[in-house]
Coordinates of C-alpha atoms in Angstrom, one line a residue:
X1 CA 0.0 0.0 0.0
X2 CA 1.2 3.5 -0.8
X3 CA 2.1 5.8 2.1
X4 CA -0.7 8.0 3.4
X5 CA 0.4 11.0 5.5
X6 CA -3.2 11.5 6.6
X7 CA -3.2 8.1 8.3
X8 CA -0.1 9.2 10.3
X9 CA -2.1 12.3 11.2
X10 CA -4.9 10.1 12.3
X11 CA -2.4 8.2 14.5
X12 CA -1.6 11.5 16.1
X13 CA -5.3 12.1 16.8
X14 CA -5.3 8.7 18.4
X15 CA -2.2 8.9 20.6
X16 CA -2.4 12.5 21.8
X17 CA -5.8 12.1 23.6
X18 CA -4.6 8.9 25.2
X19 CA -1.5 10.6 26.6
X20 CA -3.5 13.7 27.8
X21 CA -6.2 11.5 29.3
X22 CA -3.6 9.4 31.2
X23 CA -1.8 12.5 32.3
X24 CA -5.0 13.8 33.8
X25 CA -5.2 16.9 31.6
X26 CA -8.7 18.4 31.9
X27 CA -10.9 18.5 28.8
X28 CA -10.2 15.0 27.4
X29 CA -12.6 12.7 29.4
X30 CA -12.9 10.3 26.5
X31 CA -9.3 10.3 25.5
X32 CA -9.0 6.6 26.1
X33 CA -10.8 5.9 22.8
X34 CA -7.6 6.7 21.0
X35 CA -6.9 3.0 21.3
X36 CA -10.0 2.3 19.2
X37 CA -8.7 4.6 16.5
X38 CA -5.5 2.6 16.5
X39 CA -7.5 -0.6 16.1
X40 CA -9.3 0.7 13.0
X41 CA -6.0 1.9 11.5
X42 CA -4.4 -1.5 12.1
X43 CA -7.2 -3.4 10.5
X44 CA -7.1 -1.1 7.5
X45 CA -3.4 -1.3 6.9
X46 CA -2.7 -4.9 7.8
X47 CA -5.7 -6.4 5.9
X48 CA -5.1 -4.0 3.0
X49 CA -1.5 -5.2 2.6
X50 CA -2.5 -8.9 3.0
X51 CA -5.3 -8.5 0.5
X52 CA -3.0 -6.9 -2.1
X53 CA -0.4 -9.5 -1.7
X54 CA -2.9 -12.4 -1.9
X55 CA -4.3 -10.9 -5.1
X56 CA -0.8 -10.7 -6.6
X57 CA -0.1 -14.2 -5.3
X58 CA 3.0 -12.9 -3.5
X59 CA 1.8 -13.3 0.1
X60 CA 4.0 -15.2 2.5
X61 CA 3.2 -15.9 6.1
X62 CA 6.9 -15.9 7.0
X63 CA 7.5 -12.5 5.4
X64 CA 4.4 -11.1 7.0
X65 CA 5.4 -12.2 10.5
X66 CA 9.0 -11.0 10.0
X67 CA 7.7 -7.5 9.1
X68 CA 5.4 -7.5 12.1
X69 CA 8.3 -8.6 14.4
X70 CA 10.6 -5.9 13.1
X71 CA 7.9 -3.3 13.4
X72 CA 6.7 -4.1 16.9
X73 CA 9.3 -6.0 19.0
X74 CA 12.5 -3.9 19.0
X75 CA 10.9 -0.8 20.6
X76 CA 8.7 -2.9 22.8
X77 CA 11.5 -4.9 24.3
X78 CA 13.7 -1.8 24.8
X79 CA 10.7 -0.4 26.8
X80 CA 10.5 -3.7 28.7
X81 CA 14.1 -3.6 29.6
X82 CA 14.1 0.0 31.0
X83 CA 10.7 -0.5 32.7
X84 CA 12.0 -3.7 34.3
X85 CA 15.0 -1.9 35.8
X86 CA 12.7 0.8 37.2
X87 CA 10.4 -1.9 38.6
X88 CA 13.3 -3.6 40.3
X89 CA 14.4 -0.3 41.9
X90 CA 11.0 1.0 42.9
X91 CA 8.4 -1.8 43.1
X92 CA 7.7 -3.5 46.5
X93 CA 8.0 -7.3 46.5
X94 CA 4.3 -7.9 45.9
X95 CA 4.3 -5.3 43.1
X96 CA 7.4 -6.7 41.5
X97 CA 5.8 -10.2 41.4
X98 CA 2.7 -8.7 39.8
X99 CA 5.0 -6.8 37.4
X100 CA 6.8 -10.1 36.5
X101 CA 3.5 -11.8 35.7
X102 CA 2.4 -8.9 33.5
X103 CA 5.7 -8.8 31.7
X104 CA 5.5 -12.6 31.0
X105 CA 2.0 -12.1 29.6
X106 CA 3.0 -9.1 27.5
X107 CA 6.0 -10.9 26.1
X108 CA 3.7 -13.8 25.2
X109 CA 1.2 -11.4 23.6
X110 CA -1.6 -12.3 26.0
X111 CA -1.4 -9.3 28.4
X112 CA -5.0 -8.4 27.5
X113 CA -6.1 -11.8 28.9
X114 CA -4.0 -11.4 32.0
X115 CA -5.3 -7.9 32.8
X116 CA -8.9 -9.0 32.1
X117 CA -8.5 -11.4 35.0
X118 CA -6.7 -9.0 37.4
X119 CA -7.7 -5.4 36.9
X120 CA -10.3 -3.2 35.3
X121 CA -8.8 -0.5 33.2
X122 CA -10.6 2.3 35.1
X123 CA -10.0 0.8 38.5
X124 CA -7.6 2.7 40.9
X125 CA -5.2 -0.3 41.2
X126 CA -4.7 -0.3 37.5
X127 CA -2.9 3.0 37.8
X128 CA 0.0 1.3 39.4
X129 CA 0.6 -1.3 36.8
X130 CA 3.4 -0.2 34.5
X131 CA 2.5 -2.6 31.6
X132 CA -1.2 -2.2 31.7
X133 CA -1.2 -0.4 28.3
X134 CA 0.2 -3.4 26.6
X135 CA -3.3 -4.9 26.7
X136 CA -4.0 -3.2 23.3
X137 CA -0.8 -4.7 21.8
X138 CA -2.1 -8.1 22.9
X139 CA -5.3 -7.5 21.0
X140 CA -3.4 -6.5 17.9
X141 CA -0.9 -9.3 18.1
X142 CA -3.6 -11.9 18.4
X143 CA -5.3 -10.2 15.4
X144 CA -2.0 -10.5 13.4
X145 CA -1.8 -14.2 14.3
X146 CA -5.4 -15.1 13.2
X147 CA -6.3 -12.7 10.3
X148 CA -3.6 -13.7 7.7
X149 CA -4.7 -17.4 8.1
X150 CA -8.4 -16.4 7.9
X151 CA -7.9 -14.3 4.8
X152 CA -5.9 -17.0 3.1
X153 CA -8.6 -19.5 3.8
X154 CA -11.4 -17.1 2.7
X155 CA -9.7 -16.3 -0.6
X156 CA -9.1 -20.0 -1.3
X157 CA -12.5 -21.3 -0.3
X158 CA -14.9 -18.4 -1.3
X159 CA -12.9 -15.6 -3.0
X160 CA -16.0 -13.8 -4.1
X161 CA -17.5 -14.0 -0.6
X162 CA -14.5 -13.0 1.4
X163 CA -15.7 -9.5 2.2
X164 CA -19.1 -10.9 3.2
X165 CA -17.5 -13.4 5.5
X166 CA -15.5 -10.7 7.3
X167 CA -18.6 -8.5 7.6
X168 CA -20.5 -11.4 9.2
X169 CA -17.5 -11.9 11.6
X170 CA -17.6 -8.2 12.5
X171 CA -21.4 -8.3 13.2
X172 CA -21.0 -11.4 15.3
X173 CA -18.1 -9.8 17.3
X174 CA -20.2 -6.7 18.0
X175 CA -23.2 -8.7 18.9
X176 CA -21.1 -10.8 21.3
X177 CA -19.7 -7.6 22.9
X178 CA -23.2 -6.2 23.3
X179 CA -24.4 -9.4 24.9
X180 CA -21.5 -9.7 27.3
X181 CA -21.4 -6.0 28.2
X182 CA -24.4 -6.6 30.4
X183 CA -22.5 -9.2 32.4
X184 CA -18.8 -8.4 32.3
X185 CA -17.6 -5.0 30.8
X186 CA -14.0 -5.9 31.8
X187 CA -14.0 -8.8 29.3
X188 CA -15.6 -6.6 26.6
X189 CA -12.9 -4.0 27.2
X190 CA -9.9 -6.4 27.1
X191 CA -10.6 -9.5 25.1
X192 CA -10.0 -9.8 21.3
X193 CA -13.3 -11.5 20.3
X194 CA -15.1 -8.4 21.6
X195 CA -12.7 -6.0 19.9
X196 CA -12.4 -7.7 16.6
X197 CA -15.3 -5.7 15.0
X198 CA -13.2 -2.5 15.4
X199 CA -10.3 -4.0 13.5
X200 CA -12.8 -5.5 11.0
X201 CA -14.2 -2.1 10.2
X202 CA -10.8 -1.0 8.9
X203 CA -10.3 -4.3 7.1
X204 CA -13.7 -4.1 5.3
X205 CA -12.8 -0.6 4.1
X206 CA -9.4 -1.7 2.8
X207 CA -10.7 -4.7 0.8
X208 CA -13.5 -2.5 -0.7
X209 CA -16.5 -4.0 1.1
X210 CA -17.2 -0.6 2.6
X211 CA -17.4 1.8 -0.3
X212 CA -15.4 5.0 -0.2
X213 CA -16.8 8.3 -1.3
X214 CA -15.7 9.5 -4.8
X215 CA -16.9 13.0 -5.3
X216 CA -15.3 16.0 -3.5
X217 CA -18.6 16.8 -1.7
X218 CA -19.0 13.4 -0.2
X219 CA -15.3 13.1 0.7
X220 CA -15.5 16.3 2.6
X221 CA -18.8 15.3 4.2
X222 CA -17.4 11.9 5.1
X223 CA -14.2 13.3 6.7
X224 CA -16.1 16.1 8.5
X225 CA -18.6 13.5 10.0
X226 CA -15.7 11.3 11.0
X227 CA -13.8 14.1 12.8
X228 CA -17.0 15.2 14.5
X229 CA -17.6 11.7 15.9
X230 CA -14.1 11.5 17.1
X231 CA -14.2 14.9 18.8
X232 CA -17.5 14.0 20.5
X233 CA -16.0 10.8 21.8
X234 CA -12.8 12.4 23.0
X235 CA -14.1 15.7 24.3
X236 CA -17.6 14.8 25.6
X237 CA -17.2 11.1 26.3
X238 CA -16.6 9.5 29.7
X239 CA -15.4 6.3 31.3
X240 CA -18.9 6.1 32.9
X241 CA -20.6 6.2 29.5
X242 CA -21.6 2.8 28.0
X243 CA -18.3 1.3 26.6
X244 CA -19.8 0.2 23.3
X245 CA -21.1 3.7 22.7
X246 CA -17.7 5.1 23.2
X247 CA -15.9 2.5 21.0
X248 CA -18.5 2.8 18.3
X249 CA -18.2 6.6 18.1
X250 CA -14.4 6.3 17.8
X251 CA -14.3 3.3 15.5
X252 CA -17.0 4.6 13.0
X253 CA -15.4 8.1 13.1
X254 CA -11.9 6.7 12.3
X255 CA -13.3 4.6 9.5
X256 CA -15.0 7.6 8.0
X257 CA -11.9 9.7 8.2
X258 CA -9.8 7.0 6.5
X259 CA -12.5 6.5 3.8
X260 CA -12.6 10.2 3.0
X261 CA -9.1 10.1 1.5
X262 CA -9.3 6.6 0.0
X263 CA -9.7 7.9 -3.6
X264 CA -7.8 11.2 -3.2
X265 CA -6.9 13.4 -0.2
X266 CA -9.9 15.1 1.3
X267 CA -10.0 18.4 3.2
X268 CA -9.7 16.5 6.5
X269 CA -7.0 14.4 5.0
X270 CA -5.0 17.5 4.1
X271 CA -5.3 18.8 7.6
X272 CA -4.1 15.5 9.1
X273 CA -1.2 15.4 6.6
X274 CA 0.3 18.6 7.9
X275 CA 4.0 17.9 8.8
X276 CA 3.8 18.5 12.6
X277 CA 0.6 16.4 12.8
X278 CA 2.0 13.6 10.7
X279 CA 5.3 13.6 12.6
X280 CA 3.5 12.9 15.9
X281 CA 1.9 10.0 14.0
X282 CA 5.3 8.7 13.1
X283 CA 6.4 8.5 16.7
X284 CA 3.0 7.5 18.0
X285 CA 3.9 3.8 18.6
X286 CA 6.9 4.7 20.7
X287 CA 4.9 7.5 22.4
X288 CA 2.2 5.0 23.3
X289 CA 4.8 2.6 24.6
X290 CA 6.7 5.0 26.9
X291 CA 4.1 7.4 28.3
X292 CA 2.3 5.0 30.6
X293 CA 5.3 3.5 32.5
X294 CA 6.6 7.0 33.0
X295 CA 3.3 8.1 34.4
X296 CA 3.0 5.1 36.7
X297 CA 6.4 5.5 38.2
X298 CA 5.9 9.3 38.6
X299 CA 2.6 8.6 40.4
X300 CA 3.9 5.9 42.7
X301 CA 7.5 7.0 43.2
X302 CA 8.0 10.6 42.0
X303 CA 10.3 9.4 39.1
X304 CA 10.7 12.7 37.4
X305 CA 9.7 15.3 39.9
X306 CA 9.0 15.3 43.7
X307 CA 6.8 17.7 45.5
X308 CA 5.9 19.6 42.3
X309 CA 2.6 21.1 41.3
X310 CA 0.1 19.0 39.3
X311 CA 0.5 21.2 36.2
X312 CA 4.3 21.1 36.3
X313 CA 4.3 17.3 36.7
X314 CA 1.8 16.8 33.8
X315 CA 3.8 19.0 31.5
X316 CA 7.1 17.2 32.5
X317 CA 5.5 13.8 31.8
X318 CA 4.2 14.8 28.4
X319 CA 7.5 16.4 27.4
X320 CA 9.6 13.4 28.7
X321 CA 7.3 10.9 27.0
X322 CA 7.5 12.8 23.7
X323 CA 11.3 13.2 23.9
X324 CA 11.9 9.5 24.7
X325 CA 9.4 8.5 21.9
X326 CA 11.4 10.5 19.4
X327 CA 14.6 8.8 20.5
X328 CA 13.0 5.4 20.3
X329 CA 11.6 6.1 16.8
X330 CA 14.9 7.5 15.6
X331 CA 17.3 5.0 17.0
X332 CA 15.2 1.8 17.5
X333 CA 12.2 1.7 15.3
X334 CA 13.7 3.2 12.1
X335 CA 17.0 1.2 12.0
X336 CA 15.2 -2.1 12.5
X337 CA 12.5 -1.4 10.0
X338 CA 15.2 -0.3 7.4
X339 CA 16.8 -3.7 7.7
X340 CA 13.7 -5.6 6.9
X341 CA 14.8 -6.7 3.4
X342 CA 18.4 -7.6 4.2
X343 CA 17.6 -9.5 7.4
X344 CA 16.6 -13.2 7.0
X345 CA 13.4 -14.6 8.5
X346 CA 15.5 -17.1 10.5
X347 CA 17.5 -14.3 12.1
X348 CA 14.5 -12.3 13.0
X349 CA 12.6 -15.2 14.5
X350 CA 15.7 -16.4 16.4
X351 CA 16.3 -13.0 17.9
X352 CA 12.6 -12.6 18.7
X353 CA 12.5 -16.0 20.4
X354 CA 15.7 -15.2 22.4
X355 CA 14.3 -11.9 23.6
X356 CA 11.0 -13.5 24.7
X357 CA 12.8 -16.4 26.4
X358 CA 15.0 -14.0 28.3
X359 CA 12.0 -12.0 29.4
X360 CA 10.3 -15.1 30.6
X361 CA 13.4 -16.4 32.4
X362 CA 13.7 -13.1 34.2
X363 CA 10.1 -13.2 35.2
X364 CA 10.5 -16.7 36.5
X365 CA 13.5 -15.7 38.6
X366 CA 11.6 -12.8 40.2
X367 CA 8.8 -15.1 41.1
X368 CA 11.3 -17.7 42.4
X369 CA 12.8 -15.2 44.8
X370 CA 9.5 -13.9 46.0
X371 CA 9.8 -10.4 44.5
X372 CA 13.3 -9.9 45.9
X373 CA 12.3 -8.7 49.5
X374 CA 15.9 -8.3 50.5
X375 CA 15.8 -4.9 48.8
X376 CA 13.7 -3.3 51.6
X377 CA 13.6 -3.2 55.4
X378 CA 11.7 -6.1 57.1
X379 CA 9.0 -3.8 58.4
X380 CA 8.3 -2.4 54.9
X381 CA 8.1 -5.9 53.5
X382 CA 5.6 -6.9 56.2
X383 CA 3.3 -3.9 55.6
X384 CA 3.6 -4.2 51.8
X385 CA 2.6 -7.9 51.9
X386 CA -1.0 -6.6 52.5
X387 CA -1.0 -5.4 48.9
X388 CA -1.6 -9.1 48.1
X389 CA -4.2 -9.4 50.9
X390 CA -7.0 -11.9 50.1
X391 CA -10.3 -10.6 51.7
X392 CA -12.4 -13.6 50.5
X393 CA -12.9 -15.2 53.9
X394 CA -13.8 -12.0 55.7
X395 CA -16.1 -10.9 52.8
X396 CA -17.6 -14.4 52.4
X397 CA -16.8 -14.0 48.7
X398 CA -18.8 -16.2 46.3
X399 CA -21.3 -16.9 49.0
X400 CA -22.6 -13.7 50.6
X401 CA -20.6 -11.3 48.5
X402 CA -21.0 -11.7 44.8
X403 CA -18.2 -10.5 42.5
X404 CA -19.6 -11.6 39.2
X405 CA -22.9 -12.7 37.5
X406 CA -21.7 -16.3 37.6
X407 CA -22.1 -16.4 41.4
X408 CA -25.3 -16.9 43.3
X409 CA -26.2 -15.8 46.8
X410 CA -26.1 -18.7 49.3
X411 CA -29.5 -17.8 50.8
X412 CA -29.4 -20.5 53.6
X413 CA -26.0 -19.4 54.8
X414 CA -26.3 -15.6 54.3
X415 CA -30.0 -14.9 55.1
X416 CA -30.7 -17.5 57.8
X417 CA -32.9 -15.9 60.5
X418 CA -32.3 -16.5 64.2
X419 CA -35.3 -16.7 66.4
X420 CA -33.3 -16.0 69.6
X421 CA -31.4 -12.9 68.4
X422 CA -32.3 -9.7 66.7
X423 CA -31.8 -10.0 62.9
X424 CA -29.9 -7.2 61.1
X425 CA -29.7 -7.3 57.3
X426 CA -26.6 -5.8 55.8
X427 CA -27.2 -4.8 52.1
X428 CA -24.8 -3.1 49.7
X429 CA -21.6 -3.5 47.7
X430 CA -18.0 -4.4 48.7
X431 CA -18.0 -1.5 51.3
X432 CA -20.9 -3.3 53.0
X433 CA -19.1 -6.7 52.7
X434 CA -16.0 -5.4 54.4
X435 CA -18.1 -4.4 57.4
X436 CA -19.8 -7.7 58.0
X437 CA -16.9 -9.5 59.7
X438 CA -16.4 -6.6 62.1
X439 CA -20.1 -6.0 62.9
X440 CA -20.8 -9.7 63.4
X441 CA -17.7 -10.1 65.6
X442 CA -18.4 -7.1 67.7
X443 CA -22.1 -7.8 68.2
X444 CA -22.4 -11.5 69.0
X445 CA -25.8 -10.8 70.4
X446 CA -27.0 -9.9 66.9
X447 CA -27.5 -12.1 63.9
X448 CA -26.0 -10.1 61.0
X449 CA -27.4 -11.3 57.7
X450 CA -25.5 -10.3 54.5
X451 CA -26.6 -9.7 50.9
X452 CA -23.8 -7.8 49.0
X453 CA -22.4 -7.7 45.5
X454 CA -19.6 -5.8 43.7
X455 CA -20.5 -2.2 42.8
X456 CA -24.1 -2.8 43.9
X457 CA -25.8 0.2 45.5
X458 CA -28.5 -0.9 48.0
X459 CA -31.5 0.6 46.2
X460 CA -35.1 -0.6 46.0
X461 CA -35.5 0.8 42.5
X462 CA -33.0 0.9 39.6
X463 CA -31.3 4.2 38.7
X464 CA -27.6 3.8 39.6
X465 CA -25.1 3.7 36.8
X466 CA -23.7 0.6 38.6
X467 CA -27.0 -1.2 38.1
X468 CA -25.7 -4.4 36.4
X469 CA -28.3 -7.1 35.7
X470 CA -26.9 -9.4 38.4
X471 CA -26.9 -6.5 40.9
X472 CA -30.5 -5.7 40.0
X473 CA -31.5 -9.3 40.5
X474 CA -30.0 -9.4 43.9
X475 CA -31.7 -6.1 45.0
X476 CA -35.0 -7.3 43.5
X477 CA -34.7 -10.5 45.5
X478 CA -33.7 -8.8 48.8
X479 CA -36.3 -6.0 48.7
X480 CA -39.0 -7.6 46.6
X481 CA -38.9 -11.1 47.9
X482 CA -36.9 -11.8 51.0
X483 CA -38.1 -8.7 53.0
X484 CA -41.6 -9.2 51.9
X485 CA -41.7 -12.8 53.3
X486 CA -39.4 -12.4 56.3
X487 CA -39.2 -10.0 59.2
X488 CA -35.9 -8.4 60.2
X489 CA -35.3 -6.1 63.1
X490 CA -33.1 -3.6 61.2
X491 CA -31.8 -3.0 57.7
X492 CA -28.2 -1.7 57.3
X493 CA -27.4 0.0 54.0
X494 CA -23.7 0.5 53.2
X495 CA -21.8 1.2 50.0
X496 CA -18.9 3.1 48.5
X497 CA -21.3 6.1 48.4
X498 CA -20.8 8.8 45.8
X499 CA -22.7 12.2 45.5
X500 CA -24.7 10.8 42.6
X501 CA -26.2 8.1 45.0
X502 CA -28.0 10.6 47.3
X503 CA -31.2 10.9 45.3
X504 CA -31.4 7.1 44.9
X505 CA -30.8 6.6 48.6
X506 CA -33.5 9.1 49.5
X507 CA -36.0 7.2 47.3
X508 CA -35.0 3.9 48.9
X509 CA -35.4 5.3 52.4
X510 CA -38.9 6.6 51.6
X511 CA -40.0 3.3 50.3
X512 CA -38.6 1.3 53.2
X513 CA -40.1 3.7 55.7
X514 CA -43.5 3.3 54.0
X515 CA -43.2 -0.4 54.5
X516 CA -42.4 -0.1 58.2
X517 CA -38.7 -1.0 58.2
X518 CA -36.2 0.3 60.7
X519 CA -33.3 1.4 58.5
X520 CA -29.7 2.6 59.4
X521 CA -27.4 4.0 56.7
X522 CA -23.7 3.4 57.2
X523 CA -21.8 6.3 55.5
X524 CA -18.6 6.3 53.4
X525 CA -15.2 5.4 54.8
X526 CA -12.0 7.3 54.2
X527 CA -10.4 6.4 50.9
X528 CA -7.0 7.0 49.4
X529 CA -5.6 7.8 45.9
X530 CA -3.3 4.7 46.2
X531 CA -3.4 1.5 48.2
X532 CA -2.9 2.3 51.9
X533 CA -0.2 -0.4 52.5
X534 CA 1.9 1.2 49.6
X535 CA 1.5 4.6 51.2
X536 CA 2.5 3.3 54.7
X537 CA 5.6 1.6 53.2
X538 CA 6.4 4.9 51.5
X539 CA 6.1 6.7 54.8
X540 CA 8.9 4.5 56.2
X541 CA 11.1 4.6 53.1
X542 CA 10.8 8.4 52.8
X543 CA 10.8 9.0 56.5
X544 CA 7.7 11.0 56.1
X545 CA 4.7 10.1 58.3
X546 CA 2.4 12.4 56.4
X547 CA 2.4 10.5 53.1
X548 CA -0.9 8.7 53.6
X549 CA -2.6 11.8 55.0
X550 CA -1.8 13.8 51.9
X551 CA -3.2 11.1 49.6
X552 CA -6.7 10.9 51.2
X553 CA -9.4 11.3 48.5
X554 CA -11.0 14.7 48.7
X555 CA -14.7 15.1 49.3
X556 CA -15.4 12.1 51.5
X557 CA -15.9 14.1 54.7
X558 CA -18.2 16.5 52.9
X559 CA -20.2 13.6 51.5
X560 CA -20.5 12.1 54.9
X561 CA -22.0 15.3 56.3
X562 CA -24.4 15.7 53.3
X563 CA -25.5 12.1 53.7
X564 CA -26.3 12.6 57.4
X565 CA -28.6 15.5 56.5
X566 CA -30.3 13.5 53.7
X567 CA -30.9 10.5 55.9
X568 CA -32.2 12.5 58.8
X569 CA -34.6 14.3 56.5
X570 CA -36.0 10.9 55.5
X571 CA -36.5 9.9 59.2
X572 CA -33.8 7.1 59.2
X573 CA -30.7 6.6 61.4
X574 CA -27.2 7.5 60.2
X575 CA -23.9 6.1 61.5
X576 CA -20.7 7.8 60.2
X577 CA -18.1 5.2 59.3
X578 CA -15.8 8.1 58.5
X579 CA -15.9 9.4 62.1
X580 CA -15.1 5.9 63.4
X581 CA -11.8 6.1 61.5
X582 CA -11.0 9.8 61.4
X583 CA -11.0 12.4 64.2
X584 CA -9.9 16.0 64.1
X585 CA -8.4 15.5 60.6
X586 CA -6.3 12.5 61.6
X587 CA -7.3 9.0 60.3
X588 CA -6.2 5.7 61.8
X589 CA -4.0 3.8 59.3
X590 CA -3.1 0.7 61.3
X591 CA -5.5 -1.8 62.9
X592 CA -2.8 -3.0 65.2
X593 CA 1.1 -3.3 65.1
X594 CA 2.0 -3.4 61.4
X595 CA -1.4 -4.5 60.1
X596 CA -2.9 -1.8 57.9
X597 CA -6.5 -0.8 58.6
X598 CA -7.2 -1.1 54.8
X599 CA -5.6 -3.4 52.3
X600 CA -6.2 -1.2 49.2
X601 CA -7.5 2.3 48.6
X602 CA -10.5 1.8 50.8
X603 CA -11.5 -1.7 51.9
X604 CA -10.8 -2.9 55.4
X605 CA -8.6 -5.8 56.4
X606 CA -10.2 -8.4 58.7
X607 CA -8.4 -6.8 61.7
X608 CA -9.5 -3.3 60.4
X609 CA -13.1 -4.5 60.1
X610 CA -13.0 -5.7 63.7
X611 CA -11.7 -2.3 64.9
X612 CA -14.3 -0.4 62.9
X613 CA -17.1 -2.8 63.7
X614 CA -16.4 -2.4 67.5
X615 CA -16.6 1.4 67.2
X616 CA -19.8 1.2 65.0
X617 CA -21.5 -1.3 67.4
X618 CA -21.8 1.4 70.1
X619 CA -24.5 3.0 67.9
X620 CA -26.6 -0.2 68.4
X621 CA -25.7 -1.5 71.8
X622 CA -27.9 1.0 73.7
X623 CA -30.9 0.1 71.6
X624 CA -30.2 -3.6 72.0
X625 CA -30.1 -3.2 75.8
X626 CA -33.4 -1.3 75.8
X627 CA -34.9 -3.9 73.6
X628 CA -33.9 -6.6 76.1
X629 CA -35.5 -4.5 78.9
X630 CA -38.8 -4.3 77.0
X631 CA -38.8 -8.0 76.2
X632 CA -38.2 -8.8 79.9

C-alpha cells in the first residue's frame, strides 16, 4: 500500500488524547478511545497489505510475521528492559511479582487476557501497573496471528464472498460484545473477540467491502462527520458512558476519516497530513509505549519530579514521553525497519525468540525469589505484603458477597434468620461486605445477615449507573422477595457512596419507611488515591509520616455530612463510618502493630473490620439493651 500521510495524522489524533487522558489533563474525558482509532487503522493497513499480496499471489506468512516482528518488537523490548530496571528499583515485593506476571503475559502477547482477570482499566489499582497499556498490543498481536490465516482460507474457499464473511464476523463480534457487556464489561474491554469488530471495520474498508466516497462533496462530508464523531467521543465522552457507545463513536469516526481520503486526499486528509501532525503520528507507537510507564512511576515514586505542582508534573511527563518517543523512533524503530529486506526470517525469528525467552526467564527468577524482598527493610516488606491481601474469607466471597454474575447468593447461609437474636440485614456493595466481619464479631448478640455484590448500591428501584443485571437481580430478590416474606429487626445500608447516589438513597429510604422497616445507613469510609499499604511503606522509606494523609481522597468528609442530612430528612438513622476512623483531621492507618487498617485504597482488612465494627457497634448497643429490657 502507498504511504498516506493522513493516516499518520490520524495516528496523532489517536495517541495525543490517550496521553493527555492518562496524564490527567482536563478536557479529554474520553481520550482513552484513541486505542479504538489505532485498532481501525491497524485493521485497514494490515488487511489491505495482505489482500493486495494475496491478489498478486506474493503473500508469504513468514514474510508477514517477519515485518510485524521488526515493526513491533524492538521498541517494545527496549521499553520492557528499561521498565524492568525501574520496577526492580521501585516496586515493592508484591508489586514486583505482579509486574513479572504482567511482563511474561506481555512478552507472550496475552497481556489483555492477563489484565482481564486481574484489573479493570478504570479501577484505581490499574494506575500502578506499568505494563497495563500493553493490553491493546495483545489484541493487535492476536489479530495478526489469526487474520492472515483467515484471509488465506477465505480467498481459497470463497474468494467472491471473502468480504461478506468478514462482515459477518464483524457483526458477530459486535453482537457478542453487546451481549457480554451486560454481564462483564471488563471482558468486553480487554478481550480480542469483543474488539475484533473494530479492526474489522478498517479491514472491510481496505478490501473494498465498505465503499469509499468518490466526489469532492462526499469526501468532505465523510471526513467532517468522522472528525465530529471522534471529537465527540474524546471531548464529551466519559469512562462512565456505555463502553460500546464510546468505542462505536471512535471506530466509526476513524473509518469515515480514512475512507474520506481513500480515492484522493480530502480536506480533512490534508489537515491530518500537515507535517507537525503527521510527525506525531510517526512517533505514535513509541509515544504510546513510553508514556504509561513514566506516568505510573511518577505517580507511585516521583520518578521525574518530587513535591511539584500538578500542572508542572503533567507538562514534564508529556515532554519526557515525547522526547523518549522521538529517540525510540529515531534509534530503535527506524533502524530495525530499514533492515527488513536484508535480514533473513530465520535471524528475525531467532532474535525474537531469544528476547522472549530472556524476558520469561527473568520473570521466573523474580517469582522464584518472591519479589526480591531483600531490597527493603523487614517492616516495609511486612506492611507491603498486604498489597496481596485476600479478603475472600472476611467478605464471604462467592457466598454472601458476589463478585460476578456467575455467582449466586447462598441464601441458607447468608440470610438465615435466628429466632433467639435480633436479625440485622446488611445490604450493599463491597464496602458493605468489608463491614460484615467486624459487625458480626463485635455484636455476637445480633445475627447479622448479608446480601452484598460488587458495585451494587443498596437501592429498591433501579437508577444507579452501577445497576448491572446481576446486581439488580440481587436487589429485587432482597427488597421484593426476602423482606416481603421475612421479618428483620433492622436493615443496614452500606456502600462506597458517591454524591450521585444521594437521590437514589432518598427514594429507597422513603420506600422502606412506608413499608415499616427500621433502617440505618452506614456512611462512606476514608479512601486514598493509592493502596494504603503502599503509602504506609512509602512513609517508612521516605521517613515522612504524612504521606498517607496527603493522599486521602477529597470530598469524603463533605459527602459524609451531606448524607447525614439527607438520611435525617427521611427519618432514618445514620452512622458515620468516616468518624469511626478519622477524628480531628487525623485518620487511623493501622488496625494493630504493622497490620494496615485497609488493604487497598478503601477496603478494610479483617483486623481493620473488627476495629471499625467495634466502634460502630456502640450505635446499636444501647438500643439492644433497651430492647432486652422491654422483652423482659
